[in-house]
Structure formats: structure tokens, C-alpha cells
Coordinates of C-alpha atoms in Angstrom, one line a residue:
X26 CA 0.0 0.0 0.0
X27 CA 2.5 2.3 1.0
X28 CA 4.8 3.0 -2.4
X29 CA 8.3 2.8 -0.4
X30 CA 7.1 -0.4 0.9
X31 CA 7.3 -3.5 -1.1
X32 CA 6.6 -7.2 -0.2
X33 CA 7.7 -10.4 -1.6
X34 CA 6.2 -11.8 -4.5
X35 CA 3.7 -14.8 -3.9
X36 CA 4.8 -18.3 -3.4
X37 CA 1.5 -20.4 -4.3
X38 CA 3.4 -23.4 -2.0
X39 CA 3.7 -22.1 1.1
X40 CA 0.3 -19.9 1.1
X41 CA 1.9 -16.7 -0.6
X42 CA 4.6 -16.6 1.8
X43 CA 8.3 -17.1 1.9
X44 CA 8.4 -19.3 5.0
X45 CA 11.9 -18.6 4.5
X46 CA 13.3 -18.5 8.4
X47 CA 13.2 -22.3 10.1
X48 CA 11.2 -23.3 6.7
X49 CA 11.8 -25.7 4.1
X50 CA 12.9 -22.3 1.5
X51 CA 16.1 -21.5 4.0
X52 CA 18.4 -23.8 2.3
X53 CA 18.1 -22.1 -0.7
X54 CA 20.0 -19.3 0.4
X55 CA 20.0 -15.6 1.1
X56 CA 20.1 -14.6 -3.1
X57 CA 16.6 -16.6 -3.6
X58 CA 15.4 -14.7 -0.8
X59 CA 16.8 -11.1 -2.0
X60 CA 15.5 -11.8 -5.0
X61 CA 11.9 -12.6 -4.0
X62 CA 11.5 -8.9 -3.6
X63 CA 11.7 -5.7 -5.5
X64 CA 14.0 -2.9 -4.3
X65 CA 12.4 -0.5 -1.7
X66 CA 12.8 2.1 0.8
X67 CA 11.7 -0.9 3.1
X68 CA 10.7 -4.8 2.3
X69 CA 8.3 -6.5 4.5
X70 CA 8.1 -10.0 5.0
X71 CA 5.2 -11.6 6.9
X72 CA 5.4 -15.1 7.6
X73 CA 3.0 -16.6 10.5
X74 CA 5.3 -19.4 10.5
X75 CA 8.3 -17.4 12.2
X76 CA 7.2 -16.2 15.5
X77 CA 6.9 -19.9 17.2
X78 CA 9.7 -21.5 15.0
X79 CA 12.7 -22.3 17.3
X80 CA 15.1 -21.6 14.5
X81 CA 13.5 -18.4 13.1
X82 CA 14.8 -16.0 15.4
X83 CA 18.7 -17.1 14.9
X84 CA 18.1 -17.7 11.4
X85 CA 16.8 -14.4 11.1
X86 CA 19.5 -12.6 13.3
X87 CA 22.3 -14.4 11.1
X88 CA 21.1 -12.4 7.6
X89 CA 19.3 -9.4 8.7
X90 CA 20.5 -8.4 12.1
X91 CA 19.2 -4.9 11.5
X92 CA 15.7 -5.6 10.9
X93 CA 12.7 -4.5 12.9
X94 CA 10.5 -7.3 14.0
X95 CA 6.7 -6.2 14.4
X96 CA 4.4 -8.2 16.4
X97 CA 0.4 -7.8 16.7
X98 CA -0.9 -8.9 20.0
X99 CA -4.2 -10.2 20.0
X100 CA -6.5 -11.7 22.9
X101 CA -5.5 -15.0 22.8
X102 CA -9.0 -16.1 23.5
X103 CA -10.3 -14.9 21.0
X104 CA -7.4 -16.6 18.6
X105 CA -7.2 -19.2 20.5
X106 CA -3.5 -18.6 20.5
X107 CA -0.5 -18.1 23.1
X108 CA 2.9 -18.3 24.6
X109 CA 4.0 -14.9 23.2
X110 CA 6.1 -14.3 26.0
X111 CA 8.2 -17.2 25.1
X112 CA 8.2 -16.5 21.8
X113 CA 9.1 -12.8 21.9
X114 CA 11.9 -13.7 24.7
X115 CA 13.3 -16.3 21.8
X116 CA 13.6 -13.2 19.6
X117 CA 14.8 -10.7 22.2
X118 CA 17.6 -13.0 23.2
X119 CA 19.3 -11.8 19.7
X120 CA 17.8 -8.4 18.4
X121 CA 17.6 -5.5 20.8
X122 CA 14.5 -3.7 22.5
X123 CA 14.9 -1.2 19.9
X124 CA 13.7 -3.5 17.2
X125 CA 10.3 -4.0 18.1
X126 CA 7.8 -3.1 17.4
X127 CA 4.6 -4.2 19.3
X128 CA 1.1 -3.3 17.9
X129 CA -2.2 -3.9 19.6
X130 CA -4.4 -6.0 17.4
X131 CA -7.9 -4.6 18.5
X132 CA -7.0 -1.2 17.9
X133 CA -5.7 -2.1 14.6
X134 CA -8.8 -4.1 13.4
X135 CA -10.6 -1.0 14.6
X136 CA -8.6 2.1 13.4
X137 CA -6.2 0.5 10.8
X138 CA -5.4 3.9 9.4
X139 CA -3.7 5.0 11.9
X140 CA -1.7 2.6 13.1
X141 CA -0.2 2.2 9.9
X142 CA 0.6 6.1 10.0
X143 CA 2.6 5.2 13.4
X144 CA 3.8 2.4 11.8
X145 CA 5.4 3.8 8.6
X146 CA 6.4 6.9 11.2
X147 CA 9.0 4.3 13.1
X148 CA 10.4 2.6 9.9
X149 CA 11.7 6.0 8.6
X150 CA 9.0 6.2 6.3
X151 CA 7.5 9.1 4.3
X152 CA 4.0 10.1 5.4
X153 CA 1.4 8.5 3.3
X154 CA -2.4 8.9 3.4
X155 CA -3.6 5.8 4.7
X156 CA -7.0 6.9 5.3
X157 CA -8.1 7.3 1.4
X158 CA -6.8 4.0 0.9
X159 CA -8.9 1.8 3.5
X160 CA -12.7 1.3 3.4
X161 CA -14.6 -0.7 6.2
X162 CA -16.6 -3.7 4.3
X163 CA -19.8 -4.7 5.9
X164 CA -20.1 -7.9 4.2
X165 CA -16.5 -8.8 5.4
X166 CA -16.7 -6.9 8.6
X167 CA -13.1 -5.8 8.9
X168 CA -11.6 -2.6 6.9
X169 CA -9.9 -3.6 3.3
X170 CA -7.6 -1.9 0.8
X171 CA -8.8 0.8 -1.8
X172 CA -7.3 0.6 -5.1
X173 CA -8.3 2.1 -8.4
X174 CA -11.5 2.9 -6.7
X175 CA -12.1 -0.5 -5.8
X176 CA -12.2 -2.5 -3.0
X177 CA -9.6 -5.2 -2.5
X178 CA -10.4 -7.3 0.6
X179 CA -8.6 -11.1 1.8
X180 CA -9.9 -14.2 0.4
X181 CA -12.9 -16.1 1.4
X182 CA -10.9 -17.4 4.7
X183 CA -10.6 -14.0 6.3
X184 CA -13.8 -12.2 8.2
X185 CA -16.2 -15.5 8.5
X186 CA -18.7 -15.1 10.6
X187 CA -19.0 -17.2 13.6
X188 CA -21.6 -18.1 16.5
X189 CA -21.7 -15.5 19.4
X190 CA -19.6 -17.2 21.9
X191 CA -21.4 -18.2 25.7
X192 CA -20.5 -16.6 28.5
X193 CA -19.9 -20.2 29.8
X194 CA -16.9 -20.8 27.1
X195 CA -15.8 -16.9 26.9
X196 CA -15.2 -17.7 31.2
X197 CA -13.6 -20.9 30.2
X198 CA -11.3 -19.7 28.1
X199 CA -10.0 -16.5 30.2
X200 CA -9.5 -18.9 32.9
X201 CA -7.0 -21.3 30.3
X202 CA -5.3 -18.4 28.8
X203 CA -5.0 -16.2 32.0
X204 CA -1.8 -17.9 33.0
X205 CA -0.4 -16.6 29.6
X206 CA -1.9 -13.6 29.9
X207 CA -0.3 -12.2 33.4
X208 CA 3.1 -13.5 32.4
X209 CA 3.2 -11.3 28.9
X210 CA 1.6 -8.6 30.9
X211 CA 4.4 -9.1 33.5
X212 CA 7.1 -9.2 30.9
X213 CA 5.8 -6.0 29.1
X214 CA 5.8 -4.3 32.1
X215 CA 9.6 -5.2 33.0
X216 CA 10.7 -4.5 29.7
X217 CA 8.4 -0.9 29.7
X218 CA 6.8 -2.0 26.2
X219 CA 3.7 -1.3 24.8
X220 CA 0.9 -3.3 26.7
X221 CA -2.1 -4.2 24.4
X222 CA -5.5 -3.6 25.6
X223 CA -6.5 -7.1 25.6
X224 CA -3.3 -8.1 28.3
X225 CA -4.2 -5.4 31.0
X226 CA -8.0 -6.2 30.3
X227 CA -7.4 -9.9 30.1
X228 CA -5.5 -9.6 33.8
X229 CA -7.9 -7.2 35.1
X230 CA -11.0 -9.4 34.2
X231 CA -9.6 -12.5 35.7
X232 CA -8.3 -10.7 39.2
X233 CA -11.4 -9.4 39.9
X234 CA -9.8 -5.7 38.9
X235 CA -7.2 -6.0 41.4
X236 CA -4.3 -3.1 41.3
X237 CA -1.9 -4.1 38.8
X238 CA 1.6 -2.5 37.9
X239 CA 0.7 -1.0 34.4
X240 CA 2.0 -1.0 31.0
X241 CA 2.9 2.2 28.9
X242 CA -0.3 3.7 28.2
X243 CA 0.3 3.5 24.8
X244 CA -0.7 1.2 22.1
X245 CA 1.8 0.9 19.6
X246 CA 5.5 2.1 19.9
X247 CA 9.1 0.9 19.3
X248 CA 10.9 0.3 22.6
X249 CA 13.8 2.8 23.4

């Protein structure tokens, strides 16, 4: 979207992505990867297959030790997904603080423009208008990429529609992710990086609003 940003070209294999870090791709080397992009100001590679990958992170580190790693946190009940403190510690272990990037994934769902305009901000980017080039579908539910006056959303897997979920299972499920939940809020805290609204909430809900030490009251930001 943004025209100093450019992103691999689509490998129909591995689900348009590269998969390149702790994937079947990395013995091809770093010139196949290189050359899986077109030159830019900044190349973005987004691979859900890296963040839990045990050999991702050194992988990574070993080719492109310069390059900023952003992470969306989402409520892992509703994803039904976890263990980012592990993961992020795996990553932090080789790049520094200063290369993350840590965006909440509510508020991006929500207000997409401009968390992208923070985003672009602490890559070095130029300022790009964002906002004339996102439209909220209703029959998707989720805000999708304008271009040539058209709307270009994600494929048929992205924005289903699901059941409400009971207050019996939405309970059930805070009380299995809590444990993950305090521990990335305590880590966040220690490391004074952004805290999602879905960690302090998560916590919160599950201590019976308790004093807790706090995150940055921020909701996206790179880590000084």
C-alpha cells in the first residue's frame, strides 16, 4: 500500500509466503530470498510461521540483524493462541528492545489507518495517506484496501462469521489463557513496552480488577 514499501512476490506453496526463516525455503540461500522482492525504501516480510519457529529468530538474526521485528498482539481467547512471552523472549535474546515493534491488534482491526501512519512513522518512512486508501466492508466486517477505486479485501478465509460465543466458554477460556496472559503482561511491564489492551483487560478481568503495575499507556510504539 505504502509505495516505499514493497513485499515479496507470492509463493503459491507455502500460502503466498516465503516461510523462508526455520522453513523448508532457507536452504536455498539468502540470493533466492533477496530476490523474491523488488528494491524499496523498506521490504516486508510476513510469515506466521516465524514467530513460534525455534530456528526463526537465529536464522533471522544471522542475515538481517538490522531488521525490525513487528508483532500484533491479539486476545488469545479470542485466537485461540498463546505463549507470546516465550516467543518474543526467543527473539529478544538476539535483536535488541529497539527493534520491536509491538502493535495492539484490537485497535488495529478498529482504526487501521492509523496505526499504519505510526507504523510507517517508526520505519523511517514518508507520510502516506492511509485513510483514502482503506474502506470498512460490511459484508467482510473488517476494513480492506482501496485501489483504483475499488475495494480489494482477503480471500474467502478472512472475516467468516461465527456463532456469538457463551459466557460459559468466553469464562472458560480467560481462565486457560489467564496464566499466559499475566506472564506477557508481567514481561511487558519489566521491559516498559507497549501493553495491548486485551493483556491489561485480560488480567484485570480474571483478578477481579485488582491493582496491577501497568503498561505504557500507549498502544503501539518501538521500545527505546
Amino acid at each position: 500500500m505504502h509505495p516505499n514499501v514493497s513485499t515479496n512476490e507470492p509463493i503459491p506453496e507455502s500460502f503466498e509466503e516465503l516461510q523462508f526463516f526455520g522453513g523448508a525455503n532457507y536452504h536455498r540461500g539468502i540470493e533466492w530470498y533477496s530476490k523474491r522482492f523488488t528494491a524499496a525504501h523498506v521490504v516486508f516480510d510476513k510469515s506466521a510461521t516465524y514467530f513460534d519457529n525455534p530456528s526463526a529468530a537465529k536464522q533471522a538474526f544471522a542475515l538481517v540483524p538490522n531488521a525490525k521485528i513487528v508483532v500484533i498482539l491479539y486476545d488469545p481467547t479470542r485466537r485461540a493462541y498463546s505463549c507470546y512471552t516465550h516467543h518474543l523472549d526467543r527473539w529478544l535474546e538476539l535483536y535488541p528492545l529497539s527493534n520491536l515493534i509491538l502493535i495492539d491488534g484490537e485497535r488495529l482491526r478498529e482504526e487501521p489507518a492509523t496505526v499504519l501512519l505510526e507504523l510507517a512513522e517508526n520505519l523511517g518512512l514518508p507520510d502516506f495517506d492511509f485513510k483514502n486508501r482503506i474502506r470498512f466492508s460490511a459484508s467482510k466486517g473488517f476494513f480492506c484496501q482501496v485501489s483504483k477505486e475499488k475495494t480489494k479485501c482477503l480471500g474467502r478465509g478472512k472475516g467468516r462469521a461465527y456463532p456469538p460465543m457463551s459466557p460459559e466458554l468466553w469464562s472458560r477460556l480467560n481462565n486457560i489463557f489467564l496464566p499466559d496472559n499475566t506472564a506477557l503482561h508481567k514481561f511487558l511491564v519489566k521491559k516498559s513496552l507497549t501493553c495491548a489492551k486485551m493483556v491489561t483487560s485480560a488480567v484485570r478481568r480474571m483478578t477481579n480488577n485488582r491493582p496491577i503495575n501497568m503498561c505504557r499507556e500507549v498502544l503501539m510504539a518501538v521500545a527505546c
